[in-house]
Tab-separated table of C-alpha atoms in Angstrom:
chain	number	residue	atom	x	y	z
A	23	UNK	CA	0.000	0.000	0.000
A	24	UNK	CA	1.454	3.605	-0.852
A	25	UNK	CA	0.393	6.811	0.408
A	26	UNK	CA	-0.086	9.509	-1.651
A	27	UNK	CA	-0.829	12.114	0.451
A	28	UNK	CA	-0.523	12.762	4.222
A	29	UNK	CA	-3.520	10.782	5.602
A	30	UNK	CA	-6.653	12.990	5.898
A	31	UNK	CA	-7.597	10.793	9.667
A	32	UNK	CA	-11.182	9.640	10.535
A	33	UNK	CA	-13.003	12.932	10.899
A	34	UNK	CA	-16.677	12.845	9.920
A	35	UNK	CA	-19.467	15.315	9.138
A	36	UNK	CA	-21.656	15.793	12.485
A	37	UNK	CA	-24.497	13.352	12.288
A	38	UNK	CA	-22.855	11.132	9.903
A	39	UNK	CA	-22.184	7.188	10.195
A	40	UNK	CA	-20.131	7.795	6.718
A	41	UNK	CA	-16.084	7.670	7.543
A	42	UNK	CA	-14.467	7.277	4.346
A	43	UNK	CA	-15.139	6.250	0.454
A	44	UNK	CA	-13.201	3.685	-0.851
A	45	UNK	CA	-13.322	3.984	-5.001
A	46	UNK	CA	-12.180	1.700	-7.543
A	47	UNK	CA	-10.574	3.261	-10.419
A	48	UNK	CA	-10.556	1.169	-14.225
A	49	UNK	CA	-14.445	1.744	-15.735
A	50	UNK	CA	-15.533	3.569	-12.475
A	51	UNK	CA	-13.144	6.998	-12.181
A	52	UNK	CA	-11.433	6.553	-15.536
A	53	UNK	CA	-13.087	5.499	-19.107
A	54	UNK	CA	-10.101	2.444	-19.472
A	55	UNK	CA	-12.011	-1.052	-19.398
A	56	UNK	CA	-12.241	-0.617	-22.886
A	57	UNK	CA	-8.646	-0.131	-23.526
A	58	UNK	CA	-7.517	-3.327	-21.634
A	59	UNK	CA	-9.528	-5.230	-23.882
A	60	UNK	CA	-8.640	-3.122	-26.635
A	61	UNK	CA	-4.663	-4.329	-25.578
A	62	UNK	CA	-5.630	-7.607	-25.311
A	63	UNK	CA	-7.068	-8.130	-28.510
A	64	UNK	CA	-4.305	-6.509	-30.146
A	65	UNK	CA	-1.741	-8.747	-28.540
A	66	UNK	CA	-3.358	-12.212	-28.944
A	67	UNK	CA	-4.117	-10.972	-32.686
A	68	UNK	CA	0.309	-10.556	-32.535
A	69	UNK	CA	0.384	-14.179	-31.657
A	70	UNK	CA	-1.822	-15.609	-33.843
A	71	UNK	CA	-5.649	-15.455	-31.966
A	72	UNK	CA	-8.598	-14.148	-32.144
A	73	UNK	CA	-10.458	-12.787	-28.579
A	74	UNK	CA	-13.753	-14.071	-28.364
A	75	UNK	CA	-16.407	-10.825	-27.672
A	76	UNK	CA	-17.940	-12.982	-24.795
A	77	UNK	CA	-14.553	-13.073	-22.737
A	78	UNK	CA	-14.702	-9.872	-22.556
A	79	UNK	CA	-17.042	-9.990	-19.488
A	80	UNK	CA	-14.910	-12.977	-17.863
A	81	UNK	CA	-11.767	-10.473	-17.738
A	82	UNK	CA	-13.434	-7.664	-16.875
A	83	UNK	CA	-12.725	-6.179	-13.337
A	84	UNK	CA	-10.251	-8.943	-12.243
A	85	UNK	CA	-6.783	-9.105	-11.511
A	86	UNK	CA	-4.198	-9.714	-14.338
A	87	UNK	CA	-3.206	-13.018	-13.173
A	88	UNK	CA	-6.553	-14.304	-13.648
A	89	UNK	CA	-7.643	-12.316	-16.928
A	90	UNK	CA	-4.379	-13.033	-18.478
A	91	UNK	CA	-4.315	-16.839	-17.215
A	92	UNK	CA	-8.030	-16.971	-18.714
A	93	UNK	CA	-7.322	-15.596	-22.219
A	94	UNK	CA	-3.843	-18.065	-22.314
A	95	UNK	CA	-5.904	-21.083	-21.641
A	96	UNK	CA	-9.057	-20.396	-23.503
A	97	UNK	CA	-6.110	-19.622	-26.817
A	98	UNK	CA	-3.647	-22.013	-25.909
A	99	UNK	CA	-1.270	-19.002	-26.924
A	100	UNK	CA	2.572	-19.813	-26.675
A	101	UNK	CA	3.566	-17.458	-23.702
A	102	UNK	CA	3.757	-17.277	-20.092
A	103	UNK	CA	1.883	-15.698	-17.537
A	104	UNK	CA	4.600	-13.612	-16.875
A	105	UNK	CA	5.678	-12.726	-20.247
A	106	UNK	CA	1.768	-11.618	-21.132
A	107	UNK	CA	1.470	-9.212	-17.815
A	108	UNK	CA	4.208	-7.151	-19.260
A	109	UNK	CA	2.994	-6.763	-22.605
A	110	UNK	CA	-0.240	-6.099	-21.202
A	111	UNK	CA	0.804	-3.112	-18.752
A	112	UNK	CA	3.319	-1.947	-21.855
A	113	UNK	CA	0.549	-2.038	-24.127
A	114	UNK	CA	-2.238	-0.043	-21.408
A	115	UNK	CA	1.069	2.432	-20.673
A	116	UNK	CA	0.966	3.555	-24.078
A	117	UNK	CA	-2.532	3.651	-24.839
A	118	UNK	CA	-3.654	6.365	-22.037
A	119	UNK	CA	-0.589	8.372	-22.628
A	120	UNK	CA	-0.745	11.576	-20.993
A	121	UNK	CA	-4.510	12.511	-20.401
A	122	UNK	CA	-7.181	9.758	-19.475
A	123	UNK	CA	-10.793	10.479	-20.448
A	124	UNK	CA	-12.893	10.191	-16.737
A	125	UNK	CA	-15.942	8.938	-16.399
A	126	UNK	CA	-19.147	11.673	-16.284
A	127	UNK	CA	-19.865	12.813	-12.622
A	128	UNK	CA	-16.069	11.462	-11.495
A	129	UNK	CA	-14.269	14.801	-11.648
A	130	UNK	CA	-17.180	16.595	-9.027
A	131	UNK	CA	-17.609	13.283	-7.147
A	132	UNK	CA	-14.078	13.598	-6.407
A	133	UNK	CA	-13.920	17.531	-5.972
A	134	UNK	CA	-16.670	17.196	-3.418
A	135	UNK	CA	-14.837	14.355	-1.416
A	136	UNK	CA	-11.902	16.167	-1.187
A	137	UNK	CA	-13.594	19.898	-0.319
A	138	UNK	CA	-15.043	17.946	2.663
A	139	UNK	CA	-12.023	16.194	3.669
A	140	UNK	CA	-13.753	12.945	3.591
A	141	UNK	CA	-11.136	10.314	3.542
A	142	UNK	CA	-10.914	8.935	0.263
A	143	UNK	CA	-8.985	5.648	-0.981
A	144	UNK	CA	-8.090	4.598	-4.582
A	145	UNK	CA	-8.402	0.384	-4.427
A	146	UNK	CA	-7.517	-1.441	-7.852
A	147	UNK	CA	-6.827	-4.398	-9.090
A	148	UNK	CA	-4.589	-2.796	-11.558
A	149	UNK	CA	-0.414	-2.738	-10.719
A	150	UNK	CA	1.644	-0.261	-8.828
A	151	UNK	CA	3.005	1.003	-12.352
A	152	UNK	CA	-0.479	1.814	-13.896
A	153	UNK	CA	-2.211	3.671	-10.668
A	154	UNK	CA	0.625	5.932	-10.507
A	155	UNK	CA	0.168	6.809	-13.734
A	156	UNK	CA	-3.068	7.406	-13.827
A	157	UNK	CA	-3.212	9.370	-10.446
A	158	UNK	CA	-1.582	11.985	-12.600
A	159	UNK	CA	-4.947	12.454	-14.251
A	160	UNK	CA	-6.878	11.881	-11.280
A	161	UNK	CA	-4.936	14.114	-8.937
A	162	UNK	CA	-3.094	12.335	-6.319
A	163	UNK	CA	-3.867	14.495	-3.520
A	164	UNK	CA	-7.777	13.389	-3.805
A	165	UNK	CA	-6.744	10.559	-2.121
A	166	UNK	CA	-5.398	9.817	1.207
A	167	UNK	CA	-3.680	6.664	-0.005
A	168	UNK	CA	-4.159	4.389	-2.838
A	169	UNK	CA	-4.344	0.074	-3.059
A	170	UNK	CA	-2.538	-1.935	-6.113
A	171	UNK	CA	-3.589	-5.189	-7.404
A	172	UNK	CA	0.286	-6.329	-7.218
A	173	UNK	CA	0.710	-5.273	-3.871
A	174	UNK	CA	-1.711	-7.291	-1.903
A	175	UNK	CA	-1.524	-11.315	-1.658
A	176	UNK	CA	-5.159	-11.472	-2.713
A	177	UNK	CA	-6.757	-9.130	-4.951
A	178	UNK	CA	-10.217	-8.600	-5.901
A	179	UNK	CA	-12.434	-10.741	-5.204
A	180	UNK	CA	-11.398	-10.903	-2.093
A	181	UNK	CA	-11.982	-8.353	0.413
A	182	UNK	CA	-7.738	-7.699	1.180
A	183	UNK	CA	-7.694	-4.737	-0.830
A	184	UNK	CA	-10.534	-2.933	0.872
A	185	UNK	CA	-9.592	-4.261	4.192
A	186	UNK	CA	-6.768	-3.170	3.671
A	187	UNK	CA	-7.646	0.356	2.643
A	188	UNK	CA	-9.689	0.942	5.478
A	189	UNK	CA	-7.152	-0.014	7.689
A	190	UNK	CA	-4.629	2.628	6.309
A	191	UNK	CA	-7.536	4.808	6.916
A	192	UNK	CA	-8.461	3.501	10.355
A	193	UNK	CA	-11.966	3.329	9.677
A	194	UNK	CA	-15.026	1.316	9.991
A	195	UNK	CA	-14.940	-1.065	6.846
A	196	UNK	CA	-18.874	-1.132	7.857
A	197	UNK	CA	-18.781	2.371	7.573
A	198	UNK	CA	-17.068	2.828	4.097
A	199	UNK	CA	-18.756	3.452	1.006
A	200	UNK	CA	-17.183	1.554	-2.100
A	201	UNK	CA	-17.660	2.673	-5.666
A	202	UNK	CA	-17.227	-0.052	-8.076
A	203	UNK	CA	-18.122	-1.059	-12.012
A	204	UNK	CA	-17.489	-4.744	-11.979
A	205	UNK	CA	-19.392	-7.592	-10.241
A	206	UNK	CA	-15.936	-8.784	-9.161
A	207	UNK	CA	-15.217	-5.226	-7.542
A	208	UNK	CA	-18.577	-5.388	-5.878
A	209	UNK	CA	-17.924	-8.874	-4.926
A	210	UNK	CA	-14.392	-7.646	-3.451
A	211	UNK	CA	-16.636	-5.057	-1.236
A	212	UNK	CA	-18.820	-6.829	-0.001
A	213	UNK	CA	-16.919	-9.741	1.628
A	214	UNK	CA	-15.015	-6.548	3.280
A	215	UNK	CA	-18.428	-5.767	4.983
A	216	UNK	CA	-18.441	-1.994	2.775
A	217	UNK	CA	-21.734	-0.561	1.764
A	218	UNK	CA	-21.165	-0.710	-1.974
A	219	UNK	CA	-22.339	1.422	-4.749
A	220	UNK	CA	-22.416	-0.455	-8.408
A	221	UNK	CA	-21.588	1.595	-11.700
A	222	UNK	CA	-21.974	-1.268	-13.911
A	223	UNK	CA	-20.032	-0.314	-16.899
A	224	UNK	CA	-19.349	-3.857	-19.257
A	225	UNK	CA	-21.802	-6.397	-17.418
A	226	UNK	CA	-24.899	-5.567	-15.820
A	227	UNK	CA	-25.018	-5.843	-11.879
A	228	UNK	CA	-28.283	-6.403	-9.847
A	229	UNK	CA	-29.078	-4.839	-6.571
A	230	UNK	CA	-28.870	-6.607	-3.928
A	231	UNK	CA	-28.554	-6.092	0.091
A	232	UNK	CA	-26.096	-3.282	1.184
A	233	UNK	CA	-25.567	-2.793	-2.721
A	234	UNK	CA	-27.625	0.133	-4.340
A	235	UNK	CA	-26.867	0.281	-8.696
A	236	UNK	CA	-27.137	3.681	-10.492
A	237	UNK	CA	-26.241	3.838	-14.185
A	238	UNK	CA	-23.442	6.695	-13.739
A	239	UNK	CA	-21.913	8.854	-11.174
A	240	UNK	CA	-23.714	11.716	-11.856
A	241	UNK	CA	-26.390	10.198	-9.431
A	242	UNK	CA	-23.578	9.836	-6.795
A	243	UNK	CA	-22.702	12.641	-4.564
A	244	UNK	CA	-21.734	13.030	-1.127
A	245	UNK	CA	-25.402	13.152	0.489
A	246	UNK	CA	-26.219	10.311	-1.590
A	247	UNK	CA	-23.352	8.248	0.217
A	248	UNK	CA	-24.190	9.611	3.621
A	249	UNK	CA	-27.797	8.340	3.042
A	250	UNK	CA	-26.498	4.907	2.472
A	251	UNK	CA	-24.893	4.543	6.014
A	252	UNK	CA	-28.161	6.838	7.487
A	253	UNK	CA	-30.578	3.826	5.896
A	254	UNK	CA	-27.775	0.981	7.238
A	255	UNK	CA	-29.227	2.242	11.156
């Protein structure tokens, strides 16, 4: 885990059970789910295979060791694991270049989180190398620390990242809101014990208990969030 600003602490609003918002960043902040496919089909077409379309929603929203071990076996491409995560960051590197297109509703979402010193995490599955990169679009001192995929044991699905980032924050995980586009980012949230909002944004997600969907972040700001935790009483 790697801070990227001075930790904003575990102040609150008065009168609300909200202590920090914990957001995922590929198809949620930043417009870039498409682009990782994007990469992927244009590698596998450089060894010889063609991506099926429907794969497209098993590699969505996981971490590269499992989307990249998926497309491997389901080609029976000639290259390793190993060999296919670098292309694959390489290939994402040069494809956002300097300026990343955000998702509607992210820049004022974010704007508003940090106006109000809410504590505010960055959790992705994606590696060190790529989050730092895009941070530069985001603006790293929105958030009071930031999760890789390639520096926890576990990534999503399982809960380590956002247990993780709640830790850094010493909060609640109860009492973190989680933005997320993927059912395996929701997934991730959930088994942390987050309330979780769902952006879907390649597969459709259904609501569900402690999960609310909206169809972009435009609907999301911070009273919206603070509502979550006030219905959770």
């Amino acid at each position: 885990m790697t801070s990227t600003v001075p930790a904003l602490g575990t102040r609150t609003a008065e009168g609300s059970a909200l202590q920090a918002v914990l957001l995922d960043m590929d198809g949620t902040l930043v417009d870039t789910e498409g682009f990782w496919w994007d990469v992927e089909v244009e590698i596998f077409a450089r060894l010889g295979h063609t991506l099926d379309e429907s794969w497209r929603h098993v590699v969505v929203g996981g971490p590269m060791t499992r989307s990249a071990g998926f497309l491997i076996e389901a080609t029976g491409a000639a290259i390793t694991l190993a060999e296919l995560s670098v292309l694959l960051n390489d290939g994402f590197e040069q494809r956002i270049g300097t300026v990343l297109p955000l998702m509607p509703g992210a820049k004022r979402l974010l704007a508003e989180l940090h106006e109000q010193q809410i504590p505010t995490a960055l959790v992705s599955a994606s590696h060190r190398r790529i989050i730092d990169r895009v941070l530069t679009s985001l603006g790293p001192h929105h958030f009071a620390l930031s999760v890789a995929g390639d520096e926890v044991s576990r990534t999503k699905p399982y809960p380590d990242p956002y247990l993780l980032a709640a830790a850094g924050l010493g909060v609640d995980p109860a009492r973190c809101a989680v933005v997320e586009d993927t059912a395996t980012g929701v997934a991730a949230a959930e088994a942390a014990g987050c309330q979780v909002v769902a952006v879907p944004s390649v597969a459709p997600i259904a609501p569900a208990e402690r999960r609310t969907v909206v169809t972009s972040l435009e609907e999301v700001d911070l009273a919206f969030l603070r509502g979550l935790m006030t219905e959770m009483r």
